[in-house]
């Protein structure tokens, strides 16, 4: 990515190296993923050659790519396009919607990739006839053969069928059709029912990327006014999160209207609060705070948690923190302002038989983190190790923490930590960061951090303790990994419960297990799977490090 190194390369390799450098930038991750598709990689290379520019967003690349294959490539060859791109873009989206909506009788995916040529011609001709240009006299068959032979947008599938050369083009064109008709209430009510259907995921993403603020607002309001949103699956929740993050423009009027609508089912309110949290603008957070003051039940707890996390971000670590809103009245939990308001819940002391045939084990009262550590929280630690976070550096200078870490490693009850940490502080960010930090299925801010070493987990705990300023009096809080007998007590009150929630069997509403999602889920996804005290994800989602060796062989 060093421009100087690029210019030192042979001239014919410099463009390729420049494109690689562009794709390697963090902000271009979406385009980098598309470059794995050979056809799109070829278009990326050609676009860069011709324009020395690439869009940063997926939808921008497809917009430019479709225009290129429909129009620009012909003009480069000195040919007149059969139909200009602006006209073709009017014809093809409704056809893509028809094609995508065709029921596949052989598969359960909801639609089919190939359609009869005669049917395709009929639907294309219907759209051509609506054009108010000289191109409305083009025959659909001729136009389709042009799409196949010169544009390469579609290909033959056997003798009697067409198929899009790459289904992403069909999905992009469908997204344009969804955007074009987003003002139609009946249409929106129809398409939101596909939310969470794998066959429709990509069209939804393209739609929201092309949508304006009003389209976004209408869509979100339609989702939460629909009956199905009373109980959203994890797939539906995940797609909504992604759509909010990828939206070209956003407006929250519809979300706030639904949040404050007393006629809407209470189950919907936590989902709406999560959407507003992801939007994250000042007016979205204000709407959550206003609702918090008048809400009850699960929605009130969700709103309180979001606002507490916001408070955890705002206070300066170099000044006394007003913790009056961070500690519950019952003192059964507290929130750590140094950890983005992470909540810790007090698990009372008790006795239970930890090992079969053994004596009763006493467990001291202990504060457990409500959630597994999230990527967002752990990344602040990595950023600190890289010298970022001015306020954290003032509270705990990097050199001082490294000194404490080396001393801790030398005293660590499990060997190897000193060798792992080493003596070069500059190498710590790469040593301790998650090896899955760039994996799309696992790297969301509210997903649990995964693929970090046991030594990294211990270092994170040490860092929290080193940053700690007493919440009350002079007592310091110790942050550490739990011992196995403590974790078992917190998860199931020893052996009293078979599962964290009770003795009932796991369900998809209680935990992420058995690859039913295919990725980790956000740490607040399963309120039905919480312990009576409120600990989350004590079953499912991720494995968790303990402080002690697993077995007598110290494996």
Coordinates of C-alpha atoms in Angstrom, one line a residue:
X1 CA 0.0 0.0 0.0
X2 CA 3.1 2.3 -0.1
X3 CA 2.8 4.5 -3.2
X4 CA 6.6 4.7 -3.3
X5 CA 6.9 0.9 -3.5
X6 CA 4.3 0.9 -6.3
X7 CA 6.3 3.2 -8.5
X8 CA 9.4 1.0 -8.0
X9 CA 7.6 -1.9 -9.7
X10 CA 7.8 -2.5 -13.5
X11 CA 5.3 -0.2 -15.3
X12 CA 3.0 -3.0 -16.4
X13 CA 2.6 -4.2 -12.8
X14 CA 1.9 -0.8 -11.2
X15 CA -1.9 -0.7 -12.0
X16 CA -2.5 -4.2 -10.6
X17 CA -0.5 -3.3 -7.4
X18 CA -2.5 0.0 -7.1
X19 CA -5.8 -1.9 -7.3
X20 CA -4.6 -4.4 -4.7
X21 CA -3.7 -1.6 -2.4
X22 CA -7.1 0.0 -2.9
X23 CA -8.9 -3.3 -2.2
X24 CA -6.8 -3.9 1.0
X25 CA -8.0 -0.7 2.6
X26 CA -10.4 -1.4 5.5
X27 CA -13.1 0.9 4.1
X28 CA -13.1 -1.1 0.8
X29 CA -13.8 -4.4 2.4
X30 CA -17.1 -4.9 0.6
X31 CA -15.5 -4.4 -2.8
X32 CA -12.6 -6.8 -1.8
X33 CA -15.1 -9.5 -1.1
X34 CA -16.7 -9.1 -4.6
X35 CA -13.3 -9.3 -6.2
X36 CA -13.4 -13.1 -5.5
X37 CA -15.9 -13.4 -8.3
X38 CA -13.9 -13.7 -11.6
X39 CA -16.4 -11.7 -13.7
X40 CA -16.5 -8.9 -11.2
X41 CA -12.8 -8.9 -10.8
X42 CA -12.4 -8.4 -14.6
X43 CA -14.8 -5.5 -14.5
X44 CA -13.0 -4.0 -11.5
X45 CA -9.7 -4.1 -13.5
X46 CA -11.3 -2.6 -16.6
X47 CA -13.0 0.1 -14.7
X48 CA -9.8 1.0 -12.9
X49 CA -7.9 1.0 -16.2
X50 CA -10.5 3.3 -17.9
X51 CA -11.4 5.6 -15.0
X52 CA -8.6 5.2 -12.3
X53 CA -11.5 5.0 -9.8
X54 CA -13.7 2.5 -8.0
X55 CA -16.7 3.0 -5.8
X56 CA -16.4 2.0 -2.2
X57 CA -19.8 0.4 -1.8
X58 CA -21.2 -2.9 -3.3
X59 CA -24.2 -1.2 -4.9
X60 CA -21.9 1.5 -6.5
X61 CA -19.8 -1.2 -8.1
X62 CA -22.9 -3.0 -9.5
X63 CA -24.3 0.3 -10.7
X64 CA -21.2 1.0 -12.6
X65 CA -20.8 -2.6 -13.7
X66 CA -24.3 -2.9 -15.2
X67 CA -23.8 0.4 -17.0
X68 CA -20.5 -0.9 -18.4
X69 CA -21.8 -4.2 -19.8
X70 CA -25.0 -2.6 -21.2
X71 CA -23.5 0.4 -22.8
X72 CA -19.9 1.5 -22.3
X73 CA -18.2 -1.6 -23.5
X74 CA -20.0 -1.4 -26.8
X75 CA -19.0 2.2 -27.2
X76 CA -15.4 1.3 -26.5
X77 CA -15.6 -1.2 -29.4
X78 CA -17.0 1.5 -31.7
X79 CA -20.5 -0.1 -31.6
X80 CA -23.8 1.5 -31.0
X81 CA -25.5 -0.1 -28.0
X82 CA -28.8 -1.9 -28.9
X83 CA -30.4 0.1 -26.1
X84 CA -28.8 2.8 -24.0
X85 CA -28.1 1.8 -20.4
X86 CA -30.6 4.3 -19.0
X87 CA -33.4 2.7 -21.0
X88 CA -32.3 -0.8 -20.3
X89 CA -32.2 -0.1 -16.6
X90 CA -36.0 0.8 -16.9
X91 CA -36.7 -2.4 -18.7
X92 CA -34.8 -5.0 -16.6
X93 CA -35.7 -4.4 -12.9
X94 CA -39.4 -5.4 -13.3
X95 CA -38.3 -8.5 -15.2
X96 CA -35.8 -9.4 -12.5
X97 CA -38.6 -9.1 -9.9
X98 CA -40.8 -11.4 -11.9
X99 CA -38.0 -13.9 -12.5
X100 CA -36.9 -13.9 -8.8
X101 CA -40.5 -14.4 -7.6
X102 CA -41.1 -17.5 -9.8
X103 CA -41.7 -20.5 -7.5
X104 CA -39.2 -23.3 -7.9
X105 CA -41.2 -26.6 -7.6
X106 CA -38.1 -28.7 -7.3
X107 CA -36.3 -26.8 -4.5
X108 CA -37.4 -25.0 -1.3
X109 CA -35.3 -21.9 -1.9
X110 CA -38.4 -19.9 -3.0
X111 CA -37.4 -19.1 -6.6
X112 CA -35.5 -20.3 -9.6
X113 CA -32.4 -19.1 -11.5
X114 CA -33.5 -20.1 -15.0
X115 CA -36.7 -19.2 -16.9
X116 CA -38.3 -20.1 -20.2
X117 CA -37.0 -17.8 -23.0
X118 CA -40.5 -17.3 -24.3
X119 CA -41.7 -16.1 -20.9
X120 CA -38.6 -13.9 -20.5
X121 CA -39.3 -12.3 -23.9
X122 CA -42.9 -11.6 -23.0
X123 CA -42.0 -9.8 -19.8
X124 CA -39.2 -7.9 -21.5
X125 CA -41.5 -6.8 -24.3
X126 CA -44.1 -5.6 -21.9
X127 CA -41.5 -3.2 -20.4
X128 CA -40.0 -2.1 -23.7
X129 CA -43.5 -1.1 -24.9
X130 CA -43.7 1.4 -22.0
X131 CA -40.6 3.3 -23.1
X132 CA -41.2 6.8 -24.3
X133 CA -38.1 6.6 -26.6
X134 CA -37.4 5.4 -30.1
X135 CA -36.2 2.2 -28.5
X136 CA -39.8 1.1 -27.8
X137 CA -39.8 -0.4 -31.3
X138 CA -37.1 -2.9 -30.4
X139 CA -38.2 -6.5 -30.4
X140 CA -37.7 -8.3 -27.1
X141 CA -36.0 -11.3 -28.8
X142 CA -33.4 -9.0 -30.4
X143 CA -32.8 -7.2 -27.2
X144 CA -32.3 -10.4 -25.2
X145 CA -29.9 -11.8 -27.8
X146 CA -27.9 -8.6 -27.4
X147 CA -27.9 -9.0 -23.6
X148 CA -26.6 -12.5 -24.2
X149 CA -24.1 -12.0 -27.1
X150 CA -22.7 -8.6 -26.5
X151 CA -23.5 -7.5 -23.0
X152 CA -22.9 -10.9 -21.5
X153 CA -25.5 -10.2 -18.8
X154 CA -27.5 -13.3 -19.5
X155 CA -26.6 -16.7 -21.0
X156 CA -28.4 -19.7 -22.4
X157 CA -29.4 -22.4 -20.0
X158 CA -30.0 -25.3 -22.3
X159 CA -31.9 -24.6 -25.5
X160 CA -35.1 -23.0 -24.1
X161 CA -34.0 -21.1 -20.9
X162 CA -32.1 -18.0 -19.9
X163 CA -30.1 -17.5 -16.8
X164 CA -28.2 -14.4 -15.5
X165 CA -24.5 -15.0 -16.0
X166 CA -24.1 -14.1 -12.3
X167 CA -27.1 -14.0 -10.0
X168 CA -25.8 -10.9 -8.3
X169 CA -26.8 -8.9 -11.3
X170 CA -30.4 -10.2 -11.1
X171 CA -30.4 -9.4 -7.3
X172 CA -29.1 -5.9 -8.0
X173 CA -31.7 -5.2 -10.6
X174 CA -34.4 -6.6 -8.3
X175 CA -33.1 -4.2 -5.6
X176 CA -33.6 -1.3 -8.0
X177 CA -37.2 -2.5 -8.6
X178 CA -37.8 -2.6 -4.9
X179 CA -36.5 0.9 -4.6
X180 CA -38.6 2.1 -7.5
X181 CA -41.8 0.8 -5.9
X182 CA -41.0 1.5 -2.2
X183 CA -43.7 4.3 -2.2
X184 CA -46.4 1.6 -2.7
X185 CA -47.8 0.5 0.6
X186 CA -49.2 -2.8 -0.6
X187 CA -45.9 -3.6 -2.4
X188 CA -43.9 -2.9 0.8
X189 CA -46.2 -5.0 2.9
X190 CA -45.7 -7.9 0.4
X191 CA -41.9 -7.7 0.2
X192 CA -41.2 -7.3 4.0
X193 CA -42.7 -10.8 4.4
X194 CA -39.5 -12.1 2.7
X195 CA -37.3 -10.7 5.4
X196 CA -35.0 -13.5 6.6
X197 CA -35.6 -15.6 3.5
X198 CA -32.1 -16.4 2.2
X199 CA -33.3 -16.1 -1.4
X200 CA -34.1 -12.5 -0.7
X201 CA -31.2 -11.3 1.4
X202 CA -29.1 -9.8 -1.3
X203 CA -32.0 -8.0 -3.0
X204 CA -32.8 -6.4 0.4
X205 CA -29.2 -5.3 0.8
X206 CA -29.1 -3.7 -2.7
X207 CA -32.5 -2.1 -2.1
X208 CA -31.5 -0.4 1.1
X209 CA -28.2 0.8 -0.3
X210 CA -30.0 2.5 -3.2
X211 CA -33.0 3.7 -1.0
X212 CA -33.3 7.4 0.1
X213 CA -34.2 8.4 3.6
X214 CA -37.9 8.3 2.9
X215 CA -37.7 4.8 1.5
X216 CA -35.7 3.7 4.5
X217 CA -38.3 5.3 6.8
X218 CA -41.3 3.6 5.1
X219 CA -39.5 0.3 5.0
X220 CA -38.7 0.2 8.7
X221 CA -42.2 1.4 9.7
X222 CA -43.8 -1.3 7.5
X223 CA -41.6 -4.0 9.1
X224 CA -42.7 -3.2 12.6
X225 CA -46.4 -2.7 11.7
X226 CA -46.4 -6.2 10.2
X227 CA -47.6 -9.0 12.4
X228 CA -44.5 -11.2 11.8
X229 CA -42.2 -8.7 13.6
X230 CA -43.8 -9.6 17.0
X231 CA -41.2 -12.4 17.0
X232 CA -38.1 -12.0 14.7
X233 CA -35.8 -14.9 14.1
X234 CA -32.1 -14.4 14.4
X235 CA -31.8 -14.4 10.6
X236 CA -34.3 -11.6 10.4
X237 CA -32.6 -9.6 13.1
X238 CA -29.2 -10.1 11.5
X239 CA -30.4 -8.9 8.2
X240 CA -32.1 -5.8 9.7
X241 CA -28.8 -4.9 11.4
X242 CA -26.9 -5.3 8.2
X243 CA -29.5 -3.2 6.2
X244 CA -29.3 -0.4 8.7
X245 CA -25.5 -0.3 8.5
X246 CA -25.5 -0.4 4.7
X247 CA -28.4 2.1 4.1
X248 CA -27.5 4.9 1.8
X249 CA -29.7 7.3 3.8
X250 CA -31.6 6.9 7.0
X251 CA -34.5 8.7 8.8
X252 CA -35.9 7.5 12.1
X253 CA -39.4 9.0 12.1
X254 CA -41.1 5.7 11.4
X255 CA -39.1 3.8 14.0
X256 CA -39.9 6.4 16.7
X257 CA -43.5 6.4 15.7
X258 CA -43.6 2.6 16.1
X259 CA -41.7 2.7 19.4
X260 CA -44.2 5.1 20.9
X261 CA -47.3 3.4 19.5
X262 CA -49.0 1.7 22.4
X263 CA -51.1 -0.5 20.1
X264 CA -48.0 -2.3 18.8
X265 CA -47.1 -5.5 20.7
X266 CA -44.6 -5.0 23.4
X267 CA -42.4 -7.8 22.0
X268 CA -41.6 -5.5 19.1
X269 CA -40.2 -2.7 21.2
X270 CA -36.8 -4.2 22.0
X271 CA -36.2 -4.9 18.3
X272 CA -37.0 -1.3 17.5
X273 CA -34.7 -0.1 20.2
X274 CA -31.9 -2.2 18.7
X275 CA -32.5 -0.6 15.3
X276 CA -32.3 2.9 16.8
X277 CA -29.1 1.9 18.6
X278 CA -27.5 0.8 15.3
X279 CA -28.6 4.1 13.6
X280 CA -26.8 5.7 16.5
X281 CA -27.4 9.4 15.7
X282 CA -28.0 11.9 18.5
X283 CA -31.8 12.0 17.7
X284 CA -31.9 8.2 17.8
X285 CA -30.3 8.0 21.2
X286 CA -32.5 10.8 22.5
X287 CA -35.6 8.8 21.3
X288 CA -34.4 5.8 23.2
X289 CA -33.7 7.9 26.4
X290 CA -37.2 9.5 26.1
X291 CA -38.8 6.1 25.8
X292 CA -36.7 4.7 28.7
X293 CA -38.4 7.1 31.1
X294 CA -41.9 5.8 30.4
X295 CA -41.3 2.2 29.5
X296 CA -41.8 -1.0 31.5
X297 CA -40.6 -4.6 31.3
X298 CA -38.1 -6.0 28.8
X299 CA -38.3 -2.9 26.6
X300 CA -37.4 -0.6 29.6
X301 CA -34.4 -2.9 30.5
X302 CA -33.2 -2.8 26.9
X303 CA -33.5 1.0 26.7
X304 CA -31.8 1.4 30.1
X305 CA -28.9 -0.8 28.9
X306 CA -28.4 1.2 25.7
X307 CA -28.4 4.5 27.5
X308 CA -26.0 3.1 30.2
X309 CA -23.6 2.1 27.4
X310 CA -23.8 5.6 26.0
X311 CA -23.0 7.0 29.4
X312 CA -20.1 4.5 29.5
X313 CA -18.6 6.2 26.4
X314 CA -19.1 9.8 27.3
X315 CA -17.3 10.4 30.7
X316 CA -13.7 11.4 30.6
X317 CA -11.5 8.8 32.3
X318 CA -9.3 11.6 33.6
X319 CA -12.1 13.0 35.7
X320 CA -14.4 11.6 38.4
X321 CA -17.2 9.7 36.8
X322 CA -20.8 10.3 37.9
X323 CA -21.8 6.7 38.5
X324 CA -25.3 7.4 40.0
X325 CA -26.9 6.0 36.8
X326 CA -24.5 3.1 36.5
X327 CA -25.2 1.3 39.8
X328 CA -28.7 -0.2 40.3
X329 CA -30.7 0.7 43.4
X330 CA -30.5 -2.8 44.7
X331 CA -26.7 -2.9 44.2
X332 CA -27.1 -6.3 42.5
X333 CA -25.3 -5.0 39.4
X334 CA -22.9 -2.3 38.3
X335 CA -21.7 -0.9 35.0
X336 CA -18.1 -0.3 34.1
X337 CA -17.6 3.1 32.5
X338 CA -14.1 2.0 31.3
X339 CA -15.8 -0.8 29.3
X340 CA -18.5 1.0 27.4
X341 CA -20.9 0.6 30.3
X342 CA -20.6 -3.2 30.4
X343 CA -22.9 -4.6 33.2
X344 CA -21.7 -6.9 35.9
X345 CA -24.3 -8.9 37.9
X346 CA -23.8 -10.1 41.5
X347 CA -24.2 -13.9 41.8
X348 CA -24.8 -14.7 45.5
X349 CA -22.6 -17.1 47.5
X350 CA -23.6 -20.7 48.1
X351 CA -22.6 -24.3 48.5
X352 CA -22.9 -27.2 46.0
X353 CA -21.2 -30.5 45.1
X354 CA -18.8 -29.5 42.3
X355 CA -17.5 -33.0 41.6
X356 CA -19.4 -36.2 41.9
X357 CA -18.6 -37.8 45.2
X358 CA -16.8 -34.8 46.5
X359 CA -17.6 -32.4 49.4
X360 CA -19.7 -29.4 49.1
X361 CA -17.9 -26.5 47.4
X362 CA -18.3 -23.0 48.8
X363 CA -18.6 -20.2 46.2
X364 CA -18.1 -16.6 47.2
X365 CA -20.5 -13.9 46.0
X366 CA -19.0 -12.8 42.7
X367 CA -19.8 -10.2 40.0
X368 CA -20.1 -11.8 36.6
X369 CA -20.2 -9.9 33.3
X370 CA -23.7 -10.1 31.9
X371 CA -22.4 -10.8 28.4
X372 CA -19.4 -12.4 26.9
X373 CA -16.8 -9.7 25.9
X374 CA -17.9 -8.1 22.6
X375 CA -15.7 -7.3 19.6
X376 CA -16.5 -3.6 20.2
X377 CA -15.1 -3.7 23.7
X378 CA -12.2 -5.9 22.9
X379 CA -11.1 -3.7 20.0
X380 CA -10.8 -0.7 22.4
X381 CA -8.2 -2.8 24.2
X382 CA -6.3 -3.5 20.9
X383 CA -6.5 0.2 20.0
X384 CA -5.1 1.1 23.4
X385 CA -2.2 -1.3 22.8
X386 CA -1.6 0.4 19.5
X387 CA -1.2 3.8 21.3
X388 CA -4.7 5.1 20.5
X389 CA -7.3 6.5 22.9
X390 CA -5.8 9.7 24.4
X391 CA -7.9 9.6 27.6
X392 CA -7.1 6.0 28.3
X393 CA -3.4 6.7 27.7
X394 CA -3.6 9.6 30.2
X395 CA -5.3 7.4 32.8
X396 CA -2.9 4.5 32.2
X397 CA 0.2 5.2 30.2
X398 CA 1.0 2.5 27.8
X399 CA 4.5 1.9 29.1
X400 CA 3.1 1.5 32.7
X401 CA 0.6 -1.1 31.6
X402 CA 3.2 -3.0 29.7
X403 CA 5.4 -3.1 32.8
X404 CA 2.5 -4.4 34.8
X405 CA 1.7 -7.0 32.1
X406 CA 5.3 -8.3 32.1
X407 CA 5.2 -8.6 35.9
X408 CA 1.9 -10.3 35.8
X409 CA 3.1 -12.8 33.1
X410 CA 6.1 -13.7 35.2
X411 CA 3.9 -14.5 38.1
X412 CA 1.2 -16.3 36.0
X413 CA 0.2 -19.6 37.5
X414 CA 0.0 -21.2 34.1
X415 CA 3.3 -21.2 32.2
X416 CA 4.3 -19.7 28.9
X417 CA 2.7 -16.3 29.2
X418 CA 6.1 -14.5 29.5
X419 CA 7.3 -16.0 26.3
X420 CA 4.0 -15.2 24.6
X421 CA 4.0 -11.6 25.6
X422 CA 7.6 -11.1 24.8
X423 CA 9.6 -7.9 25.4
X424 CA 8.4 -5.7 22.5
X425 CA 5.2 -3.7 23.3
X426 CA 4.8 -2.8 19.6
X427 CA 4.0 -6.4 18.8
X428 CA 1.2 -6.7 21.3
X429 CA -1.7 -5.5 19.1
X430 CA -1.0 -8.2 16.5
X431 CA -0.3 -10.9 19.1
X432 CA -3.5 -10.2 21.1
X433 CA -6.0 -9.3 18.4
X434 CA -8.7 -11.8 17.3
X435 CA -7.6 -13.9 14.3
X436 CA -11.2 -13.6 13.1
X437 CA -11.4 -9.9 13.2
X438 CA -11.9 -9.7 9.4
X439 CA -14.3 -12.6 9.2
X440 CA -17.8 -11.3 8.3
X441 CA -19.7 -14.0 10.2
X442 CA -18.0 -13.2 13.5
X443 CA -16.8 -9.6 13.6
X444 CA -19.9 -7.5 14.3
X445 CA -19.4 -5.0 17.1
X446 CA -22.0 -6.7 19.4
X447 CA -20.9 -10.2 18.6
X448 CA -18.6 -11.9 21.1
X449 CA -14.9 -11.7 20.4
X450 CA -13.6 -15.1 19.3
X451 CA -10.3 -16.7 18.4
X452 CA -8.2 -14.9 21.1
X453 CA -5.7 -16.8 23.1
X454 CA -6.0 -17.5 26.8
X455 CA -3.1 -15.2 27.4
X456 CA -4.9 -12.4 25.5
X457 CA -8.0 -12.9 27.7
X458 CA -5.9 -12.6 30.8
X459 CA -4.2 -9.5 29.5
X460 CA -7.6 -7.9 28.8
X461 CA -8.8 -8.6 32.4
X462 CA -5.5 -7.1 33.7
X463 CA -6.1 -4.0 31.6
X464 CA -9.6 -3.5 33.0
X465 CA -8.2 -3.7 36.5
X466 CA -5.4 -1.3 35.8
X467 CA -7.9 1.3 34.4
X468 CA -10.2 0.9 37.4
X469 CA -11.1 3.8 39.5
X470 CA -13.0 2.9 42.7
X471 CA -16.8 3.0 42.3
X472 CA -17.3 3.6 46.0
X473 CA -14.6 4.2 48.7
X474 CA -11.1 2.9 48.3
X475 CA -12.0 -0.7 47.3
X476 CA -10.7 -1.8 43.9
X477 CA -12.5 -4.2 41.7
X478 CA -10.5 -7.2 40.4
X479 CA -11.3 -8.4 36.8
X480 CA -10.4 -11.9 36.0
X481 CA -11.5 -15.1 34.3
X482 CA -13.9 -17.2 36.3
X483 CA -12.8 -20.6 37.8
X484 CA -14.8 -23.5 36.5
X485 CA -16.6 -24.2 39.7
X486 CA -17.6 -20.5 39.9
X487 CA -18.9 -20.5 36.3
X488 CA -20.9 -23.7 36.9
X489 CA -22.5 -22.1 40.0
X490 CA -23.4 -19.0 38.0
X491 CA -24.7 -20.9 35.0
X492 CA -26.8 -23.5 36.7
X493 CA -26.6 -22.8 40.5
X494 CA -24.2 -25.7 40.6
X495 CA -26.3 -28.7 39.6
X496 CA -29.7 -27.4 40.4
X497 CA -30.6 -26.5 36.8
X498 CA -29.8 -28.6 33.7
X499 CA -29.5 -25.4 31.6
X500 CA -29.0 -21.7 32.4
X501 CA -32.7 -21.0 32.0
X502 CA -34.2 -24.1 33.7
X503 CA -34.5 -27.8 33.0
X504 CA -36.3 -27.3 29.6
X505 CA -34.6 -28.4 26.5
X506 CA -32.8 -25.9 24.3
X507 CA -34.7 -24.2 21.6
X508 CA -33.9 -21.6 18.9
X509 CA -35.3 -18.9 21.2
X510 CA -33.0 -19.9 24.0
X511 CA -29.5 -20.3 22.4
X512 CA -27.4 -20.3 19.3
X513 CA -26.4 -24.0 19.0
X514 CA -26.0 -26.9 16.6
X515 CA -25.1 -24.6 13.7
X516 CA -28.7 -23.4 13.5
X517 CA -27.4 -19.9 12.6
X518 CA -24.0 -20.7 11.1
X519 CA -22.3 -17.7 12.8
X520 CA -22.1 -16.2 16.2
X521 CA -25.0 -13.9 17.3
X522 CA -25.1 -10.6 19.1
X523 CA -24.7 -11.2 22.8
X524 CA -28.2 -9.9 23.7
X525 CA -30.0 -12.2 21.2
X526 CA -31.5 -14.7 23.6
X527 CA -33.3 -13.2 26.6
X528 CA -35.3 -16.4 26.9
X529 CA -32.0 -18.2 27.6
X530 CA -30.8 -16.0 30.4
X531 CA -30.2 -17.2 33.9
X532 CA -32.6 -16.1 36.6
X533 CA -30.1 -13.4 37.6
X534 CA -29.8 -12.2 34.0
X535 CA -26.5 -13.7 32.7
X536 CA -26.7 -14.2 28.9
X537 CA -25.1 -16.7 26.5
X538 CA -24.1 -19.1 29.3
X539 CA -25.1 -21.8 26.9
X540 CA -24.5 -21.7 23.1
X541 CA -22.8 -19.1 20.9
X542 CA -19.2 -19.4 22.0
X543 CA -16.8 -21.4 24.2
X544 CA -15.5 -19.4 27.1
X545 CA -12.0 -19.4 28.7
X546 CA -11.7 -20.3 32.4
X547 CA -8.9 -19.4 34.8
X548 CA -7.9 -22.9 35.7
X549 CA -6.5 -26.0 33.8
X550 CA -9.1 -28.1 32.2
X551 CA -7.9 -31.5 33.5
X552 CA -5.2 -33.1 35.7
X553 CA -2.9 -33.5 32.6
X554 CA -2.9 -29.7 32.3
X555 CA -4.1 -30.0 28.7

